[in-house]
Every structure is written in structure tokens, then in C-alpha cells.
PDB file of C-alpha atoms in Angstrom:
ATOM      1  CA  MET T  48      -7.659 -26.825   1.827  1.00 54.00           C
ATOM      2  CA  ALA T  49      -4.259 -25.879   0.865  1.00 55.00           C
ATOM      3  CA  SER T  50      -1.677 -27.992   2.263  1.00 63.00           C
ATOM      4  CA  ALA T  51       1.490 -27.292   3.297  1.00 67.00           C
ATOM      5  CA  HIS T  52       2.541 -30.734   1.478  1.00 76.00           C
ATOM      6  CA  GLN T  53       1.008 -29.704  -1.922  1.00 81.00           C
ATOM      7  CA  PRO T  54       3.723 -28.457  -4.834  1.00 87.00           C
ATOM      8  CA  ILE T  55       4.413 -24.443  -4.764  1.00 88.00           C
ATOM      9  CA  ASP T  56       2.694 -24.076  -7.953  1.00 89.00           C
ATOM     10  CA  ARG T  57      -0.747 -25.527  -6.994  1.00 88.00           C
ATOM     11  CA  GLN T  58      -0.393 -22.896  -3.696  1.00 88.00           C
ATOM     12  CA  ALA T  59       0.864 -20.068  -5.155  1.00 88.00           C
ATOM     13  CA  ALA T  60      -2.509 -21.276  -7.383  1.00 89.00           C
ATOM     14  CA  ILE T  61      -4.834 -21.473  -4.546  1.00 87.00           C
ATOM     15  CA  VAL T  62      -4.002 -17.970  -3.877  1.00 87.00           C
ATOM     16  CA  GLU T  63      -4.181 -16.605  -6.814  1.00 87.00           C
ATOM     17  CA  ALA T  64      -8.056 -17.894  -6.377  1.00 86.00           C
ATOM     18  CA  TYR T  65      -8.895 -17.421  -3.362  1.00 85.00           C
ATOM     19  CA  ALA T  66      -7.466 -13.496  -3.655  1.00 85.00           C
ATOM     20  CA  ALA T  67      -9.570 -13.116  -5.886  1.00 85.00           C
ATOM     21  CA  ALA T  68     -12.172 -12.215  -2.946  1.00 83.00           C
ATOM     22  CA  LEU T  69      -9.731 -10.013  -1.248  1.00 81.00           C
ATOM     23  CA  VAL T  70      -9.282  -7.870  -4.517  1.00 83.00           C
ATOM     24  CA  ASN T  71     -12.701  -7.868  -5.082  1.00 81.00           C
ATOM     25  CA  ALA T  72     -13.256  -6.600  -1.989  1.00 79.00           C
ATOM     26  CA  TRP T  73     -11.116  -3.936  -2.517  1.00 76.00           C
ATOM     27  CA  ASP T  74     -12.733  -2.879  -5.388  1.00 76.00           C
ATOM     28  CA  ARG T  75     -15.937  -2.665  -4.366  1.00 75.00           C
ATOM     29  CA  ALA T  76     -15.082  -0.380  -2.049  1.00 72.00           C
ATOM     30  CA  GLN T  77     -13.612   1.574  -4.506  1.00 69.00           C
ATOM     31  CA  GLU T  78     -16.321   2.346  -6.773  1.00 68.00           C
ATOM     32  CA  VAL T  79     -18.892   2.118  -3.844  1.00 59.00           C
ATOM     33  CA  ALA T  80     -16.481   5.140  -2.812  1.00 58.00           C
ATOM     34  CA  GLY T  81     -17.356   6.775  -6.709  1.00 63.00           C
ATOM     35  CA  PHE T  82     -14.216   9.595  -6.353  1.00 66.00           C
ATOM     36  CA  GLY T  83     -13.780   9.603 -10.101  1.00 74.00           C
ATOM     37  CA  VAL T  84     -10.384   8.185  -9.456  1.00 79.00           C
ATOM     38  CA  SER T  85      -8.852   5.910 -12.345  1.00 80.00           C
ATOM     39  CA  ALA T  86      -6.953   2.632 -10.487  1.00 79.00           C
ATOM     40  CA  THR T  87      -4.009   3.561 -11.865  1.00 86.00           C
ATOM     41  CA  GLN T  88      -4.690   7.288 -10.558  1.00 88.00           C
ATOM     42  CA  LEU T  89      -5.676   4.870  -6.939  1.00 85.00           C
ATOM     43  CA  ARG T  90      -2.690   3.127  -7.632  1.00 87.00           C
ATOM     44  CA  ALA T  91       0.025   6.220  -7.690  1.00 93.00           C
ATOM     45  CA  LEU T  92      -1.741   7.908  -4.446  1.00 91.00           C
ATOM     46  CA  ALA T  93      -0.837   4.696  -2.462  1.00 88.00           C
ATOM     47  CA  VAL T  94       2.550   4.495  -3.558  1.00 92.00           C
ATOM     48  CA  ILE T  95       2.997   9.084  -2.766  1.00 95.00           C
ATOM     49  CA  ASP T  96       1.228   8.402   1.218  1.00 91.00           C
ATOM     50  CA  ARG T  97       2.892   5.274   1.868  1.00 88.00           C
ATOM     51  CA  ASN T  98       6.050   8.099   0.455  1.00 90.00           C
ATOM     52  CA  HIS T  99       4.138  10.732   1.705  1.00 89.00           C
ATOM     53  CA  GLU T 100       6.589  12.957   0.063  1.00 92.00           C
ATOM     54  CA  MET T 101       8.961  11.168  -2.790  1.00 94.00           C
ATOM     55  CA  THR T 102      10.158  12.819  -6.522  1.00 93.00           C
ATOM     56  CA  ILE T 103       8.327  11.425  -9.524  1.00 93.00           C
ATOM     57  CA  SER T 104      11.086   9.971 -10.835  1.00 92.00           C
ATOM     58  CA  ALA T 105      10.743   7.420  -8.130  1.00 94.00           C
ATOM     59  CA  LEU T 106       6.924   6.931  -8.048  1.00 95.00           C
ATOM     60  CA  ALA T 107       7.551   5.689 -12.037  1.00 95.00           C
ATOM     61  CA  GLY T 108      10.066   3.491 -10.724  1.00 94.00           C
ATOM     62  CA  GLU T 109       7.912   2.112  -7.846  1.00 92.00           C
ATOM     63  CA  LEU T 110       4.688   2.343 -10.280  1.00 94.00           C
ATOM     64  CA  GLY T 111       6.677   0.653 -13.189  1.00 93.00           C
ATOM     65  CA  THR T 112       6.059   2.799 -15.735  1.00 94.00           C
ATOM     66  CA  LEU T 113       7.859   5.576 -17.970  1.00 96.00           C
ATOM     67  CA  LEU T 114       8.997   8.646 -16.129  1.00 94.00           C
ATOM     68  CA  SER T 115       7.146  11.270 -18.986  1.00 94.00           C
ATOM     69  CA  SER T 116       3.742   8.382 -18.303  1.00 96.00           C
ATOM     70  CA  ALA T 117       4.211   8.794 -14.358  1.00 96.00           C
ATOM     71  CA  SER T 118       4.647  12.977 -14.772  1.00 95.00           C
ATOM     72  CA  ARG T 119       1.467  13.264 -16.824  1.00 96.00           C
ATOM     73  CA  LEU T 120      -0.231  11.215 -14.064  1.00 96.00           C
ATOM     74  CA  CYS T 121       0.433  13.534 -11.510  1.00 96.00           C
ATOM     75  CA  ASP T 122      -0.775  16.250 -13.753  1.00 96.00           C
ATOM     76  CA  ARG T 123      -3.538  15.208 -13.731  1.00 95.00           C
ATOM     77  CA  LEU T 124      -3.491  14.643  -9.888  1.00 95.00           C
ATOM     78  CA  GLU T 125      -2.368  17.824  -9.785  1.00 96.00           C
ATOM     79  CA  ALA T 126      -5.048  19.389 -11.924  1.00 95.00           C
ATOM     80  CA  ALA T 127      -7.652  17.352  -9.723  1.00 92.00           C
ATOM     81  CA  GLY T 128      -6.104  18.498  -6.479  1.00 93.00           C
ATOM     82  CA  LEU T 129      -4.992  15.910  -5.018  1.00 94.00           C
ATOM     83  CA  ILE T 130      -1.414  15.926  -5.292  1.00 96.00           C
ATOM     84  CA  SER T 131       0.528  18.819  -4.758  1.00 96.00           C
ATOM     85  CA  ARG T 132       4.550  19.516  -6.785  1.00 93.00           C
ATOM     86  CA  ASP T 133       7.973  21.181  -4.893  1.00 91.00           C
ATOM     87  CA  THR T 134      10.599  21.348  -6.104  1.00 86.00           C
ATOM     88  CA  ASP T 135      13.577  19.540  -3.828  1.00 73.00           C
ATOM     89  CA  PRO T 136      16.230  22.265  -2.045  1.00 75.00           C
ATOM     90  CA  ALA T 137      18.877  19.458  -2.272  1.00 77.00           C
ATOM     91  CA  ASP T 138      18.065  19.322  -5.743  1.00 80.00           C
ATOM     92  CA  ARG T 139      16.197  22.244  -7.987  1.00 81.00           C
ATOM     93  CA  ARG T 140      16.023  19.906 -10.412  1.00 83.00           C
ATOM     94  CA  ALA T 141      13.781  16.927  -8.848  1.00 82.00           C
ATOM     95  CA  VAL T 142      10.818  17.689  -7.952  1.00 85.00           C
ATOM     96  CA  ALA T 143       8.752  16.128  -5.297  1.00 92.00           C
ATOM     97  CA  VAL T 144       4.984  15.023  -4.743  1.00 96.00           C
ATOM     98  CA  SER T 145       2.894  14.522  -2.274  1.00 96.00           C
ATOM     99  CA  LEU T 146      -0.906  14.140  -0.849  1.00 96.00           C
ATOM    100  CA  SER T 147      -2.371  17.513  -1.265  1.00 96.00           C
ATOM    101  CA  ARG T 148      -4.845  18.573   1.607  1.00 95.00           C
ATOM    102  CA  ASN T 149      -7.660  17.434  -0.570  1.00 92.00           C
ATOM    103  CA  GLY T 150      -5.402  14.323  -1.870  1.00 92.00           C
ATOM    104  CA  ASN T 151      -5.150  13.404   1.551  1.00 92.00           C
ATOM    105  CA  ALA T 152      -8.740  13.461   2.510  1.00 90.00           C
ATOM    106  CA  VAL T 153      -9.893  11.504  -0.304  1.00 87.00           C
ATOM    107  CA  PHE T 154      -7.374   8.371   0.044  1.00 84.00           C
ATOM    108  CA  ALA T 155      -9.115   8.758   4.212  1.00 87.00           C
ATOM    109  CA  GLN T 156     -12.161   8.323   3.437  1.00 87.00           C
ATOM    110  CA  LEU T 157     -11.250   5.395   0.640  1.00 84.00           C
ATOM    111  CA  ARG T 158      -9.523   3.696   3.480  1.00 85.00           C
ATOM    112  CA  GLU T 159     -12.306   3.966   5.344  1.00 88.00           C
ATOM    113  CA  ARG T 160     -14.294   2.011   3.034  1.00 85.00           C
ATOM    114  CA  ARG T 161     -12.443  -0.335   2.591  1.00 84.00           C
ATOM    115  CA  GLN T 162     -11.995  -1.244   5.570  1.00 88.00           C
ATOM    116  CA  ALA T 163     -15.191  -0.906   6.849  1.00 89.00           C
ATOM    117  CA  GLU T 164     -15.983  -3.085   3.410  1.00 85.00           C
ATOM    118  CA  PHE T 165     -13.306  -5.290   4.804  1.00 87.00           C
ATOM    119  CA  ALA T 166     -14.722  -5.743   8.418  1.00 91.00           C
ATOM    120  CA  ARG T 167     -18.232  -6.868   6.505  1.00 89.00           C
ATOM    121  CA  VAL T 168     -16.384 -10.047   4.969  1.00 89.00           C
ATOM    122  CA  LEU T 169     -14.432 -10.636   8.245  1.00 92.00           C
ATOM    123  CA  ARG T 170     -17.503 -10.247  10.366  1.00 94.00           C
ATOM    124  CA  GLU T 171     -18.653 -13.553   8.525  1.00 94.00           C
ATOM    125  CA  MET T 172     -15.350 -15.598   9.253  1.00 93.00           C
ATOM    126  CA  PRO T 173     -14.630 -17.722  12.569  1.00 94.00           C
ATOM    127  CA  PRO T 174     -12.221 -16.024  14.979  1.00 93.00           C
ATOM    128  CA  ALA T 175      -9.582 -18.489  14.045  1.00 93.00           C
ATOM    129  CA  ALA T 176     -10.110 -18.503  10.206  1.00 92.00           C
ATOM    130  CA  ARG T 177      -9.860 -14.305  10.583  1.00 91.00           C
ATOM    131  CA  GLU T 178      -6.160 -14.247  12.965  1.00 90.00           C
ATOM    132  CA  ALA T 179      -5.219 -17.003  10.768  1.00 90.00           C
ATOM    133  CA  LEU T 180      -5.560 -14.924   8.121  1.00 89.00           C
ATOM    134  CA  ILE T 181      -4.226 -11.859   9.294  1.00 88.00           C
ATOM    135  CA  GLU T 182      -1.187 -14.158  10.488  1.00 87.00           C
ATOM    136  CA  GLY T 183      -0.345 -14.951   6.905  1.00 87.00           C
ATOM    137  CA  LEU T 184      -1.138 -11.943   4.663  1.00 86.00           C
ATOM    138  CA  ALA T 185       2.139 -10.414   7.446  1.00 85.00           C
ATOM    139  CA  GLY T 186       3.809 -13.128   6.548  1.00 85.00           C
ATOM    140  CA  PHE T 187       2.894 -12.782   2.892  1.00 86.00           C
ATOM    141  CA  HIS T 188       3.661  -8.941   3.240  1.00 82.00           C
ATOM    142  CA  ILE T 189       7.398  -9.429   4.761  1.00 84.00           C
ATOM    143  CA  ALA T 190       7.984 -12.319   2.214  1.00 85.00           C
ATOM    144  CA  ALA T 191       7.124  -9.556  -0.784  1.00 82.00           C
ATOM    145  CA  GLY T 192       9.803  -7.555   0.893  1.00 81.00           C
ATOM    146  CA  GLU T 193       7.348  -4.585   1.881  1.00 75.00           C
ATOM    147  CA  PRO T 194       8.135  -1.836   4.177  1.00 69.00           C
ATOM    148  CA  PRO T 195       6.032  -2.270   7.999  1.00 67.00           C
ATOM    149  CA  ALA T 196       3.071  -0.652   7.152  1.00 64.00           C
ATOM    150  CA  ASP T 197       2.593   3.110   8.675  1.00 57.00           C
ATOM    151  CA  ASN T 198      -0.661   2.622  10.522  1.00 57.00           C
ATOM    152  CA  GLY T 199       0.910   0.303  13.387  1.00 54.00           C
ATOM    153  CA  ALA T 200      -1.592  -1.760  13.691  1.00 55.00           C
ATOM    154  CA  SER T 201      -0.329  -5.459  13.389  1.00 50.00           C
ATOM    155  CA  THR T 202       2.978  -4.331  14.868  1.00 51.00           C
ATOM    156  CA  ALA T 203       1.021  -2.901  17.656  1.00 41.00           C
ATOM    157  CA  ILE T 204      -0.651  -6.371  18.130  1.00 49.00           C
ATOM    158  CA  GLY T 205       2.638  -8.745  17.864  1.00 60.00           C
ATOM    159  CA  LEU T 206       1.444  -9.779  14.512  1.00 55.00           C
ATOM    160  CA  VAL T 207       4.354  -8.784  12.431  1.00 55.00           C
ATOM    161  CA  ASP T 208       7.263 -10.618  14.611  1.00 59.00           C
ATOM    162  CA  ARG T 209       4.483 -13.604  14.992  1.00 58.00           C
ATOM    163  CA  ALA T 210       4.903 -13.987  10.804  1.00 56.00           C
ATOM    164  CA  ARG T 211       8.372 -13.677  11.458  1.00 58.00           C
ATOM    165  CA  ARG T 212       9.422 -16.270  14.027  1.00 62.00           C
ATOM    166  CA  ARG T 213       6.293 -18.666  12.341  1.00 61.00           C
ATOM    167  CA  PHE T 214       8.130 -17.430   8.458  1.00 57.00           C
ATOM    168  CA  PRO T 215      12.173 -17.802   8.947  1.00 57.00           C
ATOM    169  CA  HIS T 216      12.477 -18.080   5.593  1.00 55.00           C
ATOM    170  CA  SER T 217      11.196 -15.133   4.246  1.00 50.00           C
ATOM    171  CA  ALA T 218      13.083 -12.323   3.347  1.00 49.00           C
ATOM    172  CA  PRO T 219      13.326  -9.605   5.794  1.00 48.00           C
ATOM    173  CA  PRO T 220      12.251  -5.851   4.782  1.00 43.00           C
ATOM    174  CA  PRO T 221      13.920  -4.015   2.954  1.00 44.00           C
ATOM    175  CA  THR T 222      15.838  -1.417   5.180  1.00 40.00           C
ATOM    176  CA  ARG T 223      15.646   2.129   5.288  1.00 38.00           C
ATOM    177  CA  ARG T 224      17.719   5.093   6.459  1.00 34.00           C
ATOM    178  CA  ALA T 225      14.667   6.955   9.476  1.00 36.00           C
ATOM    179  CA  ASN T 226      12.460  10.184   7.353  1.00 38.00           C
ATOM    180  CA  ARG T 227      14.232   9.392   3.720  1.00 38.00           C
ATOM    181  CA  HIS T 228      13.038   7.170   0.888  1.00 43.00           C
ATOM    182  CA  PRO T 229      15.461   5.706  -1.304  1.00 44.00           C
ATOM    183  CA  SER T 230      14.663   8.666  -4.088  1.00 43.00           C
ATOM    184  CA  GLY T 231      16.598  10.998  -1.926  1.00 41.00           C
ATOM    185  CA  VAL T 232      13.764  13.504  -0.855  1.00 46.00           C
ATOM    186  CA  ARG T 233      13.347  13.899   3.106  1.00 42.00           C
ATOM    187  CA  ARG T 234       9.883  12.266   4.769  1.00 43.00           C
ATOM    188  CA  ARG T 235       7.560  14.129   6.353  1.00 44.00           C
ATOM    189  CA  SER T 236       7.171  13.312   9.185  1.00 41.00           C
ATOM    190  CA  SER T 237       3.519  11.703  10.042  1.00 41.00           C
ATOM    191  CA  GLY T 238       2.022  14.683  12.465  1.00 41.00           C
ATOM    192  CA  SER T 239       2.756  17.464   9.280  1.00 40.00           C
ATOM    193  CA  ALA T 240       0.070  18.664   6.978  1.00 38.00           C
TER     194      ALA T 240
END
């Protein structure tokens, strides 16, 4: 078992080794889903889903890729009917992308399959270990500077607040203006199609 007294490099190696099981469960759900979407395309869909609507430039930034590569990726996603593009009314040169109805449906199915795979594994863990895992992941999420999850599940059960109290030296999540993405594209509310 990892000890808080071990050097941070050793702890990082332990996290990497154990995170492989989490990544494998994630990958199994994607393979079973059989949507015919590559890992890169799924990553782009996840980023777009998280931001609701964003410019291709902002997508390229989040993916760590060139604008031209992100644009070609969006071409393929649009051709597959997974995203739609709209011109930003505030800046006619900027093109905003969002998940299409089909993209939302595919991503919702994938999320369900991932959660089912995680539930299968979690059932094999003792309740205290599940709680510790979730609390640790919430702390990791905060320390990584990730924005709060949109589904509200972790906030609803107080894990984020508890993780912040337990990990006070973690980096606070980035702050964003309400319903605005850093790209300046207005975010849709969760009730819109």
C-alpha cells in the first residue's frame, strides 16, 4: 500500500500503475460500445461535451494540437453527424462547434457503458475502499485544476468540499465567467438541445 511518507516520485509511480486499471475499464467500455469512433475523436467529443460549445481554436488548444488538425478532426466528426458547426454571431470569423443530437446520443450511450463498467469493478470493492477512491479522485481532480463536473454528482454528495478540506494545498479549480467558455463562445444551458 502507498504511504504518504514515501517520496513523491514513488507515489507518482504507484498512481501510474494503479491508474492503468481505471484506464483499462474506460477503454473496455469504449471497445464494447463499438461506435466506430477513434480514441482521438472520442477525446474531442468529450472536450466539446464538457464545454457544450466552443471554437475550433479553443478545441485545438484543449487537445494540444494544431488548428488545422483540429479543423480536419471536426470535418470528420461533422461528416459522421456527431457535431455541428455554427458561426459565432459575435465574431463571424469564429466557428463554434457543439455536439449534434446524434453526437449527444452517442456520447450518452458511451457514458452509460463506462459507468456500467466502473460499477462492475466498484461492486468488487469494499464500501470503505470505494469511498476512499472517490474522495481521492475528487482531490486529484481539484489538484489538477479541472473545472467542477457538470453532472453535479460529486458536489451533491459533498465529496468536492470534503476533498478541498482534506487537500487544502491543492490548486483551486480555474474560475470561469458563468456560461462563458474562455474562447468567448456563449455556453448553452443544460436544458437546450
